[in-house]
PDB file of C-alpha atoms in Angstrom:
ATOM      1  CA  MET A   1       0.000   0.000   0.000  1.00 57.00           C
ATOM      2  CA  GLN A   2       1.665   3.180  -1.213  1.00 57.00           C
ATOM      3  CA  SER A   3       1.636   6.595   0.440  1.00 58.00           C
ATOM      4  CA  HIS A   4       1.723   8.714  -2.744  1.00 69.00           C
ATOM      5  CA  LEU A   5      -1.009  11.318  -3.157  1.00 79.00           C
ATOM      6  CA  PRO A   6      -3.604  11.170  -5.904  1.00 86.00           C
ATOM      7  CA  GLN A   7      -4.193  14.348  -7.854  1.00 83.00           C
ATOM      8  CA  ALA A   8      -6.741  16.645  -6.214  1.00 86.00           C
ATOM      9  CA  PRO A   9      -9.683  16.956  -8.652  1.00 83.00           C
ATOM     10  CA  SER A  10      -9.201  20.325 -10.369  1.00 87.00           C
ATOM     11  CA  SER A  11     -12.952  20.659 -10.953  1.00 86.00           C
ATOM     12  CA  LEU A  12     -13.597  20.165  -7.234  1.00 86.00           C
ATOM     13  CA  VAL A  13     -10.977  22.714  -6.211  1.00 87.00           C
ATOM     14  CA  ALA A  14     -12.394  25.191  -8.754  1.00 88.00           C
ATOM     15  CA  LYS A  15     -15.916  24.660  -7.404  1.00 86.00           C
ATOM     16  CA  ILE A  16     -14.743  25.287  -3.838  1.00 83.00           C
ATOM     17  CA  ILE A  17     -12.809  28.399  -4.873  1.00 82.00           C
ATOM     18  CA  GLN A  18     -15.899  29.733  -6.653  1.00 82.00           C
ATOM     19  CA  THR A  19     -18.004  29.180  -3.529  1.00 76.00           C
ATOM     20  CA  LYS A  20     -15.278  30.715  -1.381  1.00 68.00           C
ATOM     21  CA  THR A  21     -15.283  33.852  -3.541  1.00 68.00           C
ATOM     22  CA  ALA A  22     -19.036  34.186  -3.074  1.00 67.00           C
ATOM     23  CA  LYS A  23     -18.671  33.938   0.706  1.00 70.00           C
ATOM     24  CA  PRO A  24     -15.231  35.075   1.907  1.00 67.00           C
ATOM     25  CA  ASN A  25     -15.654  33.586   5.398  1.00 68.00           C
ATOM     26  CA  LYS A  26     -16.375  30.100   4.116  1.00 81.00           C
ATOM     27  CA  GLU A  27     -14.504  27.243   5.716  1.00 91.00           C
ATOM     28  CA  VAL A  28     -14.182  23.808   4.142  1.00 94.00           C
ATOM     29  CA  ALA A  29     -14.600  20.669   6.255  1.00 96.00           C
ATOM     30  CA  ILE A  30     -13.092  17.627   4.528  1.00 97.00           C
ATOM     31  CA  LEU A  31     -14.221  14.274   5.935  1.00 98.00           C
ATOM     32  CA  ALA A  32     -11.973  11.518   4.620  1.00 98.00           C
ATOM     33  CA  GLY A  33     -10.485   8.163   5.567  1.00 97.00           C
ATOM     34  CA  HIS A  34     -13.430   6.892   7.628  1.00 97.00           C
ATOM     35  CA  TYR A  35     -12.705   3.397   8.901  1.00 97.00           C
ATOM     36  CA  CYS A  36     -13.955   0.782  11.393  1.00 96.00           C
ATOM     37  CA  VAL A  37     -12.022  -0.654  14.337  1.00 95.00           C
ATOM     38  CA  ALA A  38     -14.240  -3.651  15.173  1.00 93.00           C
ATOM     39  CA  PRO A  39     -12.528  -6.965  14.260  1.00 92.00           C
ATOM     40  CA  GLN A  40     -15.685  -8.234  12.525  1.00 93.00           C
ATOM     41  CA  LEU A  41     -15.425  -5.262  10.139  1.00 93.00           C
ATOM     42  CA  SER A  42     -11.758  -5.783   9.297  1.00 92.00           C
ATOM     43  CA  GLU A  43     -12.415  -5.351   5.557  1.00 93.00           C
ATOM     44  CA  LEU A  44     -13.398  -1.753   6.371  1.00 94.00           C
ATOM     45  CA  SER A  45     -10.381  -1.019   8.570  1.00 95.00           C
ATOM     46  CA  HIS A  46      -7.740   1.615   7.837  1.00 96.00           C
ATOM     47  CA  GLU A  47      -5.912  -1.055   5.842  1.00 95.00           C
ATOM     48  CA  GLY A  48      -8.752  -1.277   3.331  1.00 95.00           C
ATOM     49  CA  GLU A  49      -7.814  -0.013  -0.136  1.00 95.00           C
ATOM     50  CA  ALA A  50     -10.840   2.302  -0.397  1.00 96.00           C
ATOM     51  CA  GLU A  51     -10.266   3.698   3.094  1.00 97.00           C
ATOM     52  CA  HIS A  52      -6.591   4.348   2.348  1.00 96.00           C
ATOM     53  CA  PHE A  53      -7.447   6.009  -0.971  1.00 96.00           C
ATOM     54  CA  SER A  54     -10.218   8.077   0.669  1.00 97.00           C
ATOM     55  CA  PHE A  55      -7.762   9.512   3.178  1.00 97.00           C
ATOM     56  CA  ALA A  56      -5.081  10.140   0.538  1.00 96.00           C
ATOM     57  CA  LEU A  57      -7.606  11.955  -1.652  1.00 96.00           C
ATOM     58  CA  GLY A  58      -8.770  14.019   1.325  1.00 97.00           C
ATOM     59  CA  VAL A  59      -5.199  15.014   2.112  1.00 97.00           C
ATOM     60  CA  ALA A  60      -4.627  15.971  -1.529  1.00 96.00           C
ATOM     61  CA  VAL A  61      -7.731  18.170  -1.544  1.00 95.00           C
ATOM     62  CA  TYR A  62      -6.742  19.718   1.801  1.00 96.00           C
ATOM     63  CA  ARG A  63      -3.251  20.550   0.527  1.00 96.00           C
ATOM     64  CA  ALA A  64      -4.620  22.046  -2.705  1.00 94.00           C
ATOM     65  CA  LEU A  65      -7.016  24.292  -0.764  1.00 93.00           C
ATOM     66  CA  VAL A  66      -4.351  25.449   1.689  1.00 93.00           C
ATOM     67  CA  LYS A  67      -2.136  26.408  -1.264  1.00 92.00           C
ATOM     68  CA  GLN A  68      -5.031  28.597  -2.443  1.00 89.00           C
ATOM     69  CA  SER A  69      -5.202  30.226   1.025  1.00 89.00           C
ATOM     70  CA  ILE A  70      -8.580  28.615   1.729  1.00 90.00           C
ATOM     71  CA  THR A  71      -9.307  27.717   5.334  1.00 92.00           C
ATOM     72  CA  ALA A  72      -9.838  23.965   5.533  1.00 95.00           C
ATOM     73  CA  ARG A  73     -10.239  21.282   8.174  1.00 96.00           C
ATOM     74  CA  LEU A  74      -9.232  17.653   7.707  1.00 98.00           C
ATOM     75  CA  ILE A  75     -11.530  15.415   9.746  1.00 98.00           C
ATOM     76  CA  LEU A  76     -11.193  11.678  10.345  1.00 98.00           C
ATOM     77  CA  TRP A  77     -14.372   9.945  11.542  1.00 97.00           C
ATOM     78  CA  VAL A  78     -13.547   6.669  13.277  1.00 97.00           C
ATOM     79  CA  ASN A  79     -16.207   3.998  13.745  1.00 96.00           C
ATOM     80  CA  ASP A  80     -15.623   2.700  17.271  1.00 95.00           C
ATOM     81  CA  ILE A  81     -18.997   0.929  17.438  1.00 92.00           C
ATOM     82  CA  GLY A  82     -18.931  -2.854  17.792  1.00 89.00           C
ATOM     83  CA  ILE A  83     -16.306  -3.086  20.515  1.00 92.00           C
ATOM     84  CA  SER A  84     -16.809  -3.188  24.273  1.00 93.00           C
ATOM     85  CA  SER A  85     -17.080  -0.012  26.321  1.00 92.00           C
ATOM     86  CA  GLU A  86     -13.752  -0.869  27.970  1.00 94.00           C
ATOM     87  CA  GLN A  87     -12.058  -1.293  24.586  1.00 95.00           C
ATOM     88  CA  ARG A  88     -13.633   1.937  23.380  1.00 93.00           C
ATOM     89  CA  GLU A  89     -12.335   3.892  26.354  1.00 94.00           C
ATOM     90  CA  GLN A  90      -8.858   2.441  25.886  1.00 94.00           C
ATOM     91  CA  LEU A  91      -8.956   3.292  22.177  1.00 95.00           C
ATOM     92  CA  LYS A  92      -9.778   6.931  22.902  1.00 94.00           C
ATOM     93  CA  GLN A  93      -7.096   7.253  25.569  1.00 94.00           C
ATOM     94  CA  GLN A  94      -4.357   5.659  23.471  1.00 95.00           C
ATOM     95  CA  PHE A  95      -5.469   6.657  19.984  1.00 96.00           C
ATOM     96  CA  ALA A  96      -2.863   7.375  17.337  1.00 96.00           C
ATOM     97  CA  LEU A  97      -3.370   7.736  13.615  1.00 97.00           C
ATOM     98  CA  PRO A  98      -2.739   4.501  11.690  1.00 97.00           C
ATOM     99  CA  GLN A  99       0.772   4.364  10.288  1.00 97.00           C
ATOM    100  CA  ASN A 100      -0.385   4.255   6.662  1.00 97.00           C
ATOM    101  CA  TYR A 101      -2.337   7.493   7.265  1.00 97.00           C
ATOM    102  CA  VAL A 102       0.710   9.047   8.940  1.00 97.00           C
ATOM    103  CA  SER A 103       2.793   8.135   5.888  1.00 96.00           C
ATOM    104  CA  ILE A 104       0.320   9.921   3.612  1.00 97.00           C
ATOM    105  CA  LEU A 105       0.538  13.060   5.743  1.00 97.00           C
ATOM    106  CA  GLN A 106       4.320  12.911   5.823  1.00 96.00           C
ATOM    107  CA  HIS A 107       4.449  12.581   2.056  1.00 95.00           C
ATOM    108  CA  ALA A 108       2.248  15.689   1.788  1.00 95.00           C
ATOM    109  CA  GLN A 109       4.306  17.501   4.439  1.00 96.00           C
ATOM    110  CA  ILE A 110       1.217  18.037   6.571  1.00 97.00           C
ATOM    111  CA  PRO A 111       1.561  17.743  10.382  1.00 97.00           C
ATOM    112  CA  VAL A 112      -0.251  14.813  11.976  1.00 97.00           C
ATOM    113  CA  THR A 113      -1.826  17.271  14.419  1.00 97.00           C
ATOM    114  CA  THR A 114      -3.750  18.807  11.517  1.00 98.00           C
ATOM    115  CA  VAL A 115      -6.181  15.891  11.551  1.00 98.00           C
ATOM    116  CA  GLU A 116      -9.255  16.254  13.763  1.00 97.00           C
ATOM    117  CA  VAL A 117     -10.408  12.852  15.016  1.00 97.00           C
ATOM    118  CA  ILE A 118     -14.075  12.285  15.865  1.00 97.00           C
ATOM    119  CA  PHE A 119     -15.340   8.967  17.211  1.00 96.00           C
ATOM    120  CA  GLU A 120     -18.674   7.620  16.012  1.00 95.00           C
ATOM    121  CA  SER A 121     -19.763   6.700  19.550  1.00 94.00           C
ATOM    122  CA  ALA A 122     -19.702  10.385  20.538  1.00 93.00           C
ATOM    123  CA  SER A 123     -22.038  11.252  17.655  1.00 94.00           C
ATOM    124  CA  ARG A 124     -24.316   8.318  18.497  1.00 93.00           C
ATOM    125  CA  ASN A 125     -24.658   9.327  22.134  1.00 91.00           C
ATOM    126  CA  LYS A 126     -25.365  12.953  21.240  1.00 95.00           C
ATOM    127  CA  ALA A 127     -27.872  11.919  18.560  1.00 96.00           C
ATOM    128  CA  SER A 128     -30.348  10.526  21.086  1.00 94.00           C
ATOM    129  CA  THR A 129     -30.175  13.634  23.257  1.00 95.00           C
ATOM    130  CA  LEU A 130     -30.668  16.033  20.360  1.00 96.00           C
ATOM    131  CA  LEU A 131     -33.510  13.976  18.858  1.00 96.00           C
ATOM    132  CA  ARG A 132     -35.430  14.131  22.147  1.00 95.00           C
ATOM    133  CA  GLN A 133     -35.041  17.903  22.118  1.00 96.00           C
ATOM    134  CA  LYS A 134     -36.240  18.164  18.518  1.00 96.00           C
ATOM    135  CA  ILE A 135     -39.290  15.985  19.186  1.00 95.00           C
ATOM    136  CA  LYS A 136     -40.182  18.086  22.214  1.00 95.00           C
ATOM    137  CA  GLN A 137     -39.885  21.282  20.171  1.00 95.00           C
ATOM    138  CA  ASN A 138     -41.822  19.993  17.162  1.00 93.00           C
ATOM    139  CA  PRO A 139     -43.708  16.755  17.940  1.00 94.00           C
ATOM    140  CA  GLU A 140     -45.836  16.902  14.791  1.00 93.00           C
ATOM    141  CA  GLY A 141     -42.697  16.740  12.658  1.00 92.00           C
ATOM    142  CA  PHE A 142     -41.961  13.151  13.721  1.00 96.00           C
ATOM    143  CA  GLN A 143     -43.722   9.810  13.488  1.00 95.00           C
ATOM    144  CA  LYS A 144     -43.752   7.213  16.263  1.00 94.00           C
ATOM    145  CA  LEU A 145     -44.325   3.767  14.771  1.00 93.00           C
ATOM    146  CA  THR A 146     -43.593   0.121  15.554  1.00 90.00           C
ATOM    147  CA  SER A 147     -40.512  -1.624  14.230  1.00 86.00           C
ATOM    148  CA  GLU A 148     -42.582  -4.201  12.301  1.00 83.00           C
ATOM    149  CA  ASP A 149     -44.263  -1.580  10.098  1.00 86.00           C
ATOM    150  CA  PRO A 150     -43.697  -2.851   6.510  1.00 82.00           C
ATOM    151  CA  ASP A 151     -43.361   0.675   5.089  1.00 84.00           C
ATOM    152  CA  LEU A 152     -40.329   1.599   7.181  1.00 90.00           C
ATOM    153  CA  VAL A 153     -37.167   2.586   5.318  1.00 88.00           C
ATOM    154  CA  ARG A 154     -33.784   1.944   6.867  1.00 82.00           C
ATOM    155  CA  CYS A 155     -30.538   3.300   5.477  1.00 67.00           C
ATOM    156  CA  ILE A 156     -29.159  -0.159   4.713  1.00 63.00           C
ATOM    157  CA  ASP A 157     -30.873  -3.279   3.404  1.00 55.00           C
ATOM    158  CA  LEU A 158     -32.932  -5.317   5.853  1.00 49.00           C
ATOM    159  CA  ASP A 159     -30.633  -8.335   5.644  1.00 47.00           C
ATOM    160  CA  SER A 160     -27.793  -6.400   7.285  1.00 47.00           C
ATOM    161  CA  CYS A 161     -29.822  -3.988   9.429  1.00 52.00           C
ATOM    162  CA  SER A 162     -30.720  -5.027  12.969  1.00 56.00           C
ATOM    163  CA  ILE A 163     -34.501  -4.864  13.479  1.00 59.00           C
ATOM    164  CA  GLU A 164     -35.694  -4.793  17.068  1.00 62.00           C
ATOM    165  CA  VAL A 165     -39.068  -6.549  17.106  1.00 70.00           C
ATOM    166  CA  GLY A 166     -41.733  -4.851  19.205  1.00 74.00           C
ATOM    167  CA  LYS A 167     -39.762  -1.645  19.627  1.00 85.00           C
ATOM    168  CA  SER A 168     -40.877   1.921  19.093  1.00 91.00           C
ATOM    169  CA  VAL A 169     -39.470   3.663  16.050  1.00 93.00           C
ATOM    170  CA  TYR A 170     -39.027   7.391  15.488  1.00 95.00           C
ATOM    171  CA  ALA A 171     -39.149   8.386  11.854  1.00 96.00           C
ATOM    172  CA  ILE A 172     -39.608  11.298   9.485  1.00 96.00           C
ATOM    173  CA  THR A 173     -40.955  11.260   5.961  1.00 95.00           C
ATOM    174  CA  GLY A 174     -37.984  10.291   3.800  1.00 93.00           C
ATOM    175  CA  PRO A 175     -37.008  11.530   0.332  1.00 92.00           C
ATOM    176  CA  GLU A 176     -39.163   8.828  -1.304  1.00 90.00           C
ATOM    177  CA  GLY A 177     -42.218   9.727   0.798  1.00 92.00           C
ATOM    178  CA  LEU A 178     -41.977   6.730   3.160  1.00 93.00           C
ATOM    179  CA  PRO A 179     -41.137   6.793   6.889  1.00 94.00           C
ATOM    180  CA  LEU A 180     -37.364   6.884   7.348  1.00 95.00           C
ATOM    181  CA  VAL A 181     -36.219   5.264  10.597  1.00 95.00           C
ATOM    182  CA  MET A 182     -33.928   7.464  12.672  1.00 95.00           C
ATOM    183  CA  LYS A 183     -34.115   5.657  15.990  1.00 94.00           C
ATOM    184  CA  GLU A 184     -35.240   2.117  16.761  1.00 92.00           C
ATOM    185  CA  GLY A 185     -35.682   1.198  20.387  1.00 90.00           C
ATOM    186  CA  SER A 186     -32.753   2.805  22.169  1.00 90.00           C
ATOM    187  CA  ASN A 187     -30.522   2.795  19.088  1.00 91.00           C
ATOM    188  CA  PRO A 188     -30.031   5.815  16.816  1.00 94.00           C
ATOM    189  CA  LYS A 189     -29.655   4.722  13.198  1.00 94.00           C
ATOM    190  CA  CYS A 190     -26.765   5.633  10.937  1.00 94.00           C
ATOM    191  CA  ASN A 191     -28.632   8.465   9.193  1.00 95.00           C
ATOM    192  CA  LEU A 192     -29.247  10.249  12.501  1.00 97.00           C
ATOM    193  CA  ILE A 193     -25.693   9.578  13.700  1.00 97.00           C
ATOM    194  CA  LEU A 194     -24.303  11.051  10.484  1.00 97.00           C
ATOM    195  CA  ALA A 195     -26.687  14.014  10.647  1.00 97.00           C
ATOM    196  CA  THR A 196     -25.543  14.674  14.208  1.00 98.00           C
ATOM    197  CA  LEU A 197     -21.898  14.528  13.101  1.00 97.00           C
ATOM    198  CA  PHE A 198     -22.585  17.125  10.390  1.00 97.00           C
ATOM    199  CA  TYR A 199     -24.577  19.281  12.791  1.00 97.00           C
ATOM    200  CA  ARG A 200     -21.864  19.367  15.426  1.00 96.00           C
ATOM    201  CA  ILE A 201     -19.147  20.164  12.880  1.00 96.00           C
ATOM    202  CA  ALA A 202     -21.289  22.931  11.350  1.00 95.00           C
ATOM    203  CA  GLN A 203     -21.716  24.689  14.697  1.00 92.00           C
ATOM    204  CA  SER A 204     -18.210  26.122  14.321  1.00 84.00           C
ATOM    205  CA  ASN A 205     -19.010  28.206  11.230  1.00 86.00           C
ATOM    206  CA  PRO A 206     -22.373  28.976   9.572  1.00 82.00           C
ATOM    207  CA  ASP A 207     -20.568  29.386   6.229  1.00 85.00           C
ATOM    208  CA  LEU A 208     -19.089  25.898   6.304  1.00 91.00           C
ATOM    209  CA  LEU A 209     -18.832  23.814   3.130  1.00 93.00           C
ATOM    210  CA  PHE A 210     -18.718  20.036   3.581  1.00 95.00           C
ATOM    211  CA  VAL A 211     -16.578  17.851   1.338  1.00 95.00           C
ATOM    212  CA  ASN A 212     -17.280  14.174   2.033  1.00 97.00           C
ATOM    213  CA  ILE A 213     -14.859  11.556   0.696  1.00 97.00           C
ATOM    214  CA  PHE A 214     -16.092   8.066   1.569  1.00 97.00           C
ATOM    215  CA  ASN A 215     -15.883   4.462   0.452  1.00 97.00           C
ATOM    216  CA  ASP A 216     -18.636   4.039  -2.150  1.00 96.00           C
ATOM    217  CA  ILE A 217     -20.385   1.369  -0.067  1.00 95.00           C
ATOM    218  CA  TYR A 218     -21.590   4.226   2.149  1.00 95.00           C
ATOM    219  CA  ILE A 219     -23.349   6.195  -0.574  1.00 95.00           C
ATOM    220  CA  GLU A 220     -26.899   5.485   0.647  1.00 94.00           C
ATOM    221  CA  ARG A 221     -26.001   6.164   4.269  1.00 94.00           C
ATOM    222  CA  ILE A 222     -24.430   9.501   3.353  1.00 96.00           C
ATOM    223  CA  ARG A 223     -27.440  10.419   1.203  1.00 95.00           C
ATOM    224  CA  LEU A 224     -29.876   9.781   4.036  1.00 95.00           C
ATOM    225  CA  GLY A 225     -27.548  11.334   6.622  1.00 96.00           C
ATOM    226  CA  ILE A 226     -27.529  14.573   4.644  1.00 97.00           C
ATOM    227  CA  PHE A 227     -31.310  14.369   4.242  1.00 96.00           C
ATOM    228  CA  VAL A 228     -31.811  14.037   8.017  1.00 97.00           C
ATOM    229  CA  ALA A 229     -29.281  16.813   8.683  1.00 97.00           C
ATOM    230  CA  LYS A 230     -31.278  19.193   6.503  1.00 96.00           C
ATOM    231  CA  GLN A 231     -34.726  18.096   7.676  1.00 96.00           C
ATOM    232  CA  VAL A 232     -34.178  17.578  11.419  1.00 96.00           C
ATOM    233  CA  TYR A 233     -31.291  19.957  12.162  1.00 96.00           C
ATOM    234  CA  GLU A 234     -32.199  22.348   9.308  1.00 95.00           C
ATOM    235  CA  LEU A 235     -28.587  22.547   8.158  1.00 94.00           C
ATOM    236  CA  PRO A 236     -28.250  25.093   5.326  1.00 92.00           C
ATOM    237  CA  GLN A 237     -24.626  24.219   4.580  1.00 91.00           C
ATOM    238  CA  PRO A 238     -23.858  22.745   1.131  1.00 90.00           C
ATOM    239  CA  PHE A 239     -22.285  19.324   0.606  1.00 93.00           C
ATOM    240  CA  ILE A 240     -19.940  18.027  -2.064  1.00 93.00           C
ATOM    241  CA  ASN A 241     -19.619  14.235  -1.999  1.00 95.00           C
ATOM    242  CA  LEU A 242     -16.937  12.042  -3.508  1.00 95.00           C
ATOM    243  CA  PHE A 243     -17.204   8.257  -3.328  1.00 96.00           C
ATOM    244  CA  CYS A 244     -14.283   5.988  -4.066  1.00 94.00           C
ATOM    245  CA  ASP A 245     -13.116   2.429  -4.413  1.00 91.00           C
ATOM    246  CA  ASP A 246      -9.475   1.427  -4.217  1.00 88.00           C
ATOM    247  CA  ASP A 247      -8.141   3.788  -6.914  1.00 88.00           C
ATOM    248  CA  SER A 248     -10.921   5.904  -8.435  1.00 92.00           C
ATOM    249  CA  TYR A 249     -13.758   8.180  -7.386  1.00 93.00           C
ATOM    250  CA  PHE A 250     -16.946   9.811  -8.618  1.00 93.00           C
ATOM    251  CA  GLU A 251     -19.008  12.783  -7.447  1.00 93.00           C
ATOM    252  CA  GLU A 252     -22.612  12.458  -6.262  1.00 92.00           C
ATOM    253  CA  ASN A 253     -24.384  15.485  -4.860  1.00 83.00           C
ATOM    254  CA  PHE A 254     -27.922  14.179  -4.311  1.00 86.00           C
ATOM    255  CA  THR A 255     -29.647  17.060  -6.057  1.00 66.00           C
ATOM    256  CA  GLU A 256     -33.060  15.793  -4.924  1.00 55.00           C
ATOM    257  CA  ILE A 257     -32.209  16.661  -1.308  1.00 55.00           C
ATOM    258  CA  LYS A 258     -33.192  20.184  -0.376  1.00 54.00           C
ATOM    259  CA  HIS A 259     -32.891  22.254   2.766  1.00 50.00           C
ATOM    260  CA  LYS A 260     -36.053  21.996   4.859  1.00 48.00           C
ATOM    261  CA  GLU A 261     -37.290  25.494   3.950  1.00 44.00           C
ATOM    262  CA  GLU A 262     -36.800  24.781   0.231  1.00 43.00           C
ATOM    263  CA  ALA A 263     -38.572  21.450   0.557  1.00 39.00           C
ATOM    264  CA  ASP A 264     -41.529  23.042   2.316  1.00 38.00           C
ATOM    265  CA  VAL A 265     -42.028  25.448  -0.579  1.00 34.00           C
ATOM    266  CA  VAL A 266     -42.194  22.721  -3.217  1.00 32.00           C
TER     267      VAL A 266
END
């Protein structure tokens, strides 16, 4: 696995620069290199080809923006779900960037301390708290259903999504007009966890621009995470999304997803 940098997409950099010119205070948040630490998800670890390439592409984009004097943040979202609470606590206390990610940064001459690390468990825990607040503020905006409802939409296929029989489900109307599950029993779903991640990052700057660079297996989760972020948290910030495999990428910006105020007008 090599540490060389891919070329930052010139069209992406140009698009960001154009947006930056329109709003001089804009900051760019690059999320790249997302990986899982649970042993049962070893194919999605930092050693995965797509994960490695995602981080390298994120670093390349970050470096290109910095050279253009654009304020950027490089954020690594680590999935620490699926391990014990004791293992999770130890991971957070002793965490260091994987060596292959460090090599990429060294090759780009970017300090390791540039990378902001966010653990998925922190977003999951906060998601439940914030959802309760949102429901209290606007109860008619949410649906409370049972987990066996056949119309429920989950962000991954039912064969790989844990369904808690007999549990209450909190949902909103999804982009296809069906109830989208955000929380099932006591468990926030990936769309709400992602939305909460975006929301908490966006609190630092109202003029933030998100650039997501993820393994392409996450495309549906990212799509629904952005949808929930805009509908539940009313995030106005724009998103640019790149999805990659082990050596290539494509852009997908989910043009059907609108900010809540725009959607209400339609």
